[in-house]
Amino acid sequence: MKPAVNDVIPQRYPFEMIDKFIDVQPGVSASAIKLISINEWFFANQTSSRLAVPRPIMIEAMAQTGVAAILSIPENKGKNVFFGEIKNATFQDDFRPGDKLEFEVVMKKLKRNIGLGHGTIHRDGQSICEADLIFAVE
């Protein structure tokens, strides 16, 4: 399914870090797209010759993608999901204006109110970031 971002995750501008979902499989996985624009709010205090998206922003976008897989489960509708922990995050490069990023989070475990997901960020078919994410459901 391809739900609208605002229909699934509670974040709104400027904290909504993804543009659209490609696919959401409730409790299993989610994938999303983000087009990095030079007009992003987090570029405001950076010099124009070295613009790079702060890495915590990219981890947050990955987490928002994972939250979609959790909140799309019918019994979780209307609940809050908290991003609990980042494990083993690795970055191969920075992200810059003009990049089209594809996020994918696959839920490895989802028991009661705790979830463990593995996320990746791809640019031009190449994996640029990977991380294990822990979620807590309200």
mmCIF file of C-alpha atoms in Angstrom:
data_model
loop_
_atom_site.group_PDB
_atom_site.id
_atom_site.type_symbol
_atom_site.label_atom_id
_atom_site.label_comp_id
_atom_site.label_asym_id
_atom_site.label_seq_id
_atom_site.Cartn_x
_atom_site.Cartn_y
_atom_site.Cartn_z
ATOM 1 C CA MET A 1 0.000 0.000 0.000
ATOM 2 C CA LYS A 2 1.091 3.609 -0.600
ATOM 3 C CA PRO A 3 -0.456 5.802 2.101
ATOM 4 C CA ALA A 4 0.064 9.554 2.268
ATOM 5 C CA VAL A 5 2.785 10.571 4.734
ATOM 6 C CA ASN A 6 0.381 12.743 6.758
ATOM 7 C CA ASP A 7 -2.037 9.820 7.082
ATOM 8 C CA VAL A 8 0.522 7.597 8.822
ATOM 9 C CA ILE A 9 3.176 9.482 10.793
ATOM 10 C CA PRO A 10 2.384 12.279 13.260
ATOM 11 C CA GLN A 11 5.323 14.557 12.357
ATOM 12 C CA ARG A 12 4.628 17.739 10.406
ATOM 13 C CA TYR A 13 6.838 20.376 8.797
ATOM 14 C CA PRO A 14 9.627 21.053 9.611
ATOM 15 C CA PHE A 15 10.054 17.699 11.365
ATOM 16 C CA GLU A 16 8.453 15.559 8.657
ATOM 17 C CA MET A 17 11.601 14.254 6.984
ATOM 18 C CA ILE A 18 10.215 12.125 4.147
ATOM 19 C CA ASP A 19 8.314 13.162 1.027
ATOM 20 C CA LYS A 20 6.291 10.073 0.138
ATOM 21 C CA PHE A 21 5.948 6.383 0.782
ATOM 22 C CA ILE A 22 6.760 3.904 -1.954
ATOM 23 C CA ASP A 23 5.337 0.935 -0.079
ATOM 24 C CA VAL A 24 4.186 0.068 3.433
ATOM 25 C CA GLN A 25 3.647 -3.518 4.570
ATOM 26 C CA PRO A 26 2.047 -3.356 8.046
ATOM 27 C CA GLY A 27 4.379 -4.797 10.677
ATOM 28 C CA VAL A 28 6.852 -5.952 8.028
ATOM 29 C CA SER A 29 8.523 -3.079 6.167
ATOM 30 C CA ALA A 30 8.234 0.406 4.734
ATOM 31 C CA SER A 31 10.031 2.329 2.007
ATOM 32 C CA ALA A 32 9.992 6.050 1.312
ATOM 33 C CA ILE A 33 11.527 8.784 -0.854
ATOM 34 C CA LYS A 34 13.148 12.105 0.060
ATOM 35 C CA LEU A 35 14.328 14.644 -2.502
ATOM 36 C CA ILE A 36 16.950 16.868 -0.890
ATOM 37 C CA SER A 37 16.373 20.504 -1.853
ATOM 38 C CA ILE A 38 18.748 23.406 -1.336
ATOM 39 C CA ASN A 39 15.822 25.118 0.440
ATOM 40 C CA GLU A 40 15.784 22.647 3.371
ATOM 41 C CA TRP A 41 15.684 24.414 6.742
ATOM 42 C CA PHE A 42 18.782 22.582 8.009
ATOM 43 C CA PHE A 43 20.969 24.205 5.330
ATOM 44 C CA ALA A 44 20.276 27.727 6.677
ATOM 45 C CA ASN A 45 23.569 28.179 8.577
ATOM 46 C CA GLN A 46 25.890 26.216 6.278
ATOM 47 C CA THR A 47 28.220 27.668 3.660
ATOM 48 C CA SER A 48 26.869 27.048 0.170
ATOM 49 C CA SER A 49 30.035 25.352 -1.093
ATOM 50 C CA ARG A 50 29.871 22.511 1.464
ATOM 51 C CA LEU A 51 26.172 21.789 2.028
ATOM 52 C CA ALA A 52 25.568 18.421 3.671
ATOM 53 C CA VAL A 53 22.487 17.084 5.434
ATOM 54 C CA PRO A 54 23.220 16.561 9.147
ATOM 55 C CA ARG A 55 23.440 12.815 9.708
ATOM 56 C CA PRO A 56 20.970 12.779 12.622
ATOM 57 C CA ILE A 57 18.364 14.173 10.201
ATOM 58 C CA MET A 58 18.910 11.170 7.922
ATOM 59 C CA ILE A 59 18.570 8.753 10.853
ATOM 60 C CA GLU A 60 15.316 10.510 11.827
ATOM 61 C CA ALA A 61 13.999 10.114 8.267
ATOM 62 C CA MET A 62 14.893 6.427 8.410
ATOM 63 C CA ALA A 63 13.090 6.134 11.764
ATOM 64 C CA GLN A 64 9.977 7.863 10.375
ATOM 65 C CA THR A 65 9.956 5.292 7.587
ATOM 66 C CA GLY A 66 10.072 2.484 10.149
ATOM 67 C CA VAL A 67 7.326 4.074 12.225
ATOM 68 C CA ALA A 68 5.033 3.753 9.191
ATOM 69 C CA ALA A 69 5.422 -0.039 9.247
ATOM 70 C CA ILE A 70 4.431 -0.060 12.932
ATOM 71 C CA LEU A 71 1.589 2.477 12.862
ATOM 72 C CA SER A 72 -0.010 0.861 9.810
ATOM 73 C CA ILE A 73 -0.838 -2.208 11.926
ATOM 74 C CA PRO A 74 -4.570 -1.774 12.702
ATOM 75 C CA GLU A 75 -4.203 -2.254 16.485
ATOM 76 C CA ASN A 76 -1.544 0.505 16.574
ATOM 77 C CA LYS A 77 -3.721 3.127 14.863
ATOM 78 C CA GLY A 78 -3.748 6.317 16.928
ATOM 79 C CA LYS A 79 -0.836 5.256 19.135
ATOM 80 C CA ASN A 80 2.530 6.956 19.442
ATOM 81 C CA VAL A 81 5.787 5.288 18.479
ATOM 82 C CA PHE A 82 8.984 6.537 20.049
ATOM 83 C CA PHE A 83 12.400 6.177 18.495
ATOM 84 C CA GLY A 84 14.383 4.469 21.235
ATOM 85 C CA GLU A 85 17.908 3.766 20.050
ATOM 86 C CA ILE A 86 20.305 3.663 17.105
ATOM 87 C CA LYS A 87 22.686 0.735 16.839
ATOM 88 C CA ASN A 88 25.495 0.202 14.365
ATOM 89 C CA ALA A 89 24.874 3.229 12.149
ATOM 90 C CA THR A 90 27.358 3.437 9.289
ATOM 91 C CA PHE A 91 27.611 6.152 6.634
ATOM 92 C CA GLN A 92 29.531 5.773 3.367
ATOM 93 C CA ASP A 93 29.076 9.410 2.272
ATOM 94 C CA ASP A 94 27.208 12.641 2.987
ATOM 95 C CA PHE A 95 23.873 13.695 1.493
ATOM 96 C CA ARG A 96 23.610 16.908 -0.518
ATOM 97 C CA PRO A 97 21.071 19.062 -2.371
ATOM 98 C CA GLY A 98 19.838 17.299 -5.489
ATOM 99 C CA ASP A 99 20.051 13.817 -3.986
ATOM 100 C CA LYS A 100 17.082 11.497 -4.372
ATOM 101 C CA LEU A 101 17.150 9.182 -1.381
ATOM 102 C CA GLU A 102 15.304 5.915 -0.937
ATOM 103 C CA PHE A 103 14.722 4.738 2.635
ATOM 104 C CA GLU A 104 13.834 1.180 3.527
ATOM 105 C CA VAL A 105 13.211 -0.259 6.974
ATOM 106 C CA VAL A 106 12.549 -3.950 7.504
ATOM 107 C CA MET A 107 11.186 -4.929 10.890
ATOM 108 C CA LYS A 108 13.312 -7.767 12.307
ATOM 109 C CA LYS A 109 11.305 -8.167 15.518
ATOM 110 C CA LEU A 110 8.035 -6.709 16.700
ATOM 111 C CA LYS A 111 6.823 -8.006 20.063
ATOM 112 C CA ARG A 112 4.287 -6.314 22.296
ATOM 113 C CA ASN A 113 5.434 -2.704 22.436
ATOM 114 C CA ILE A 114 9.057 -3.024 21.226
ATOM 115 C CA GLY A 115 10.277 -3.199 17.650
ATOM 116 C CA LEU A 116 13.688 -3.722 16.061
ATOM 117 C CA GLY A 117 14.180 -2.631 12.478
ATOM 118 C CA HIS A 118 17.055 -2.562 10.025
ATOM 119 C CA GLY A 119 17.168 0.530 7.856
ATOM 120 C CA THR A 120 19.057 1.487 4.734
ATOM 121 C CA ILE A 121 19.355 4.669 2.707
ATOM 122 C CA HIS A 122 20.115 4.309 -0.992
ATOM 123 C CA ARG A 123 21.201 6.959 -3.485
ATOM 124 C CA ASP A 124 21.390 6.011 -7.169
ATOM 125 C CA GLY A 125 21.055 2.334 -6.227
ATOM 126 C CA GLN A 126 24.023 2.452 -3.833
ATOM 127 C CA SER A 127 23.687 1.883 -0.079
ATOM 128 C CA ILE A 128 24.964 5.016 1.676
ATOM 129 C CA CYS A 129 23.753 4.379 5.221
ATOM 130 C CA GLU A 130 22.664 1.400 7.318
ATOM 131 C CA ALA A 131 21.464 1.276 10.914
ATOM 132 C CA ASP A 132 19.562 -0.871 13.369
ATOM 133 C CA LEU A 133 16.734 1.051 15.046
ATOM 134 C CA ILE A 134 14.758 0.303 18.201
ATOM 135 C CA PHE A 135 11.175 1.546 18.529
ATOM 136 C CA ALA A 136 8.798 1.648 21.493
ATOM 137 C CA VAL A 137 5.032 1.676 20.947
ATOM 138 C CA GLU A 138 2.911 3.653 23.436
#
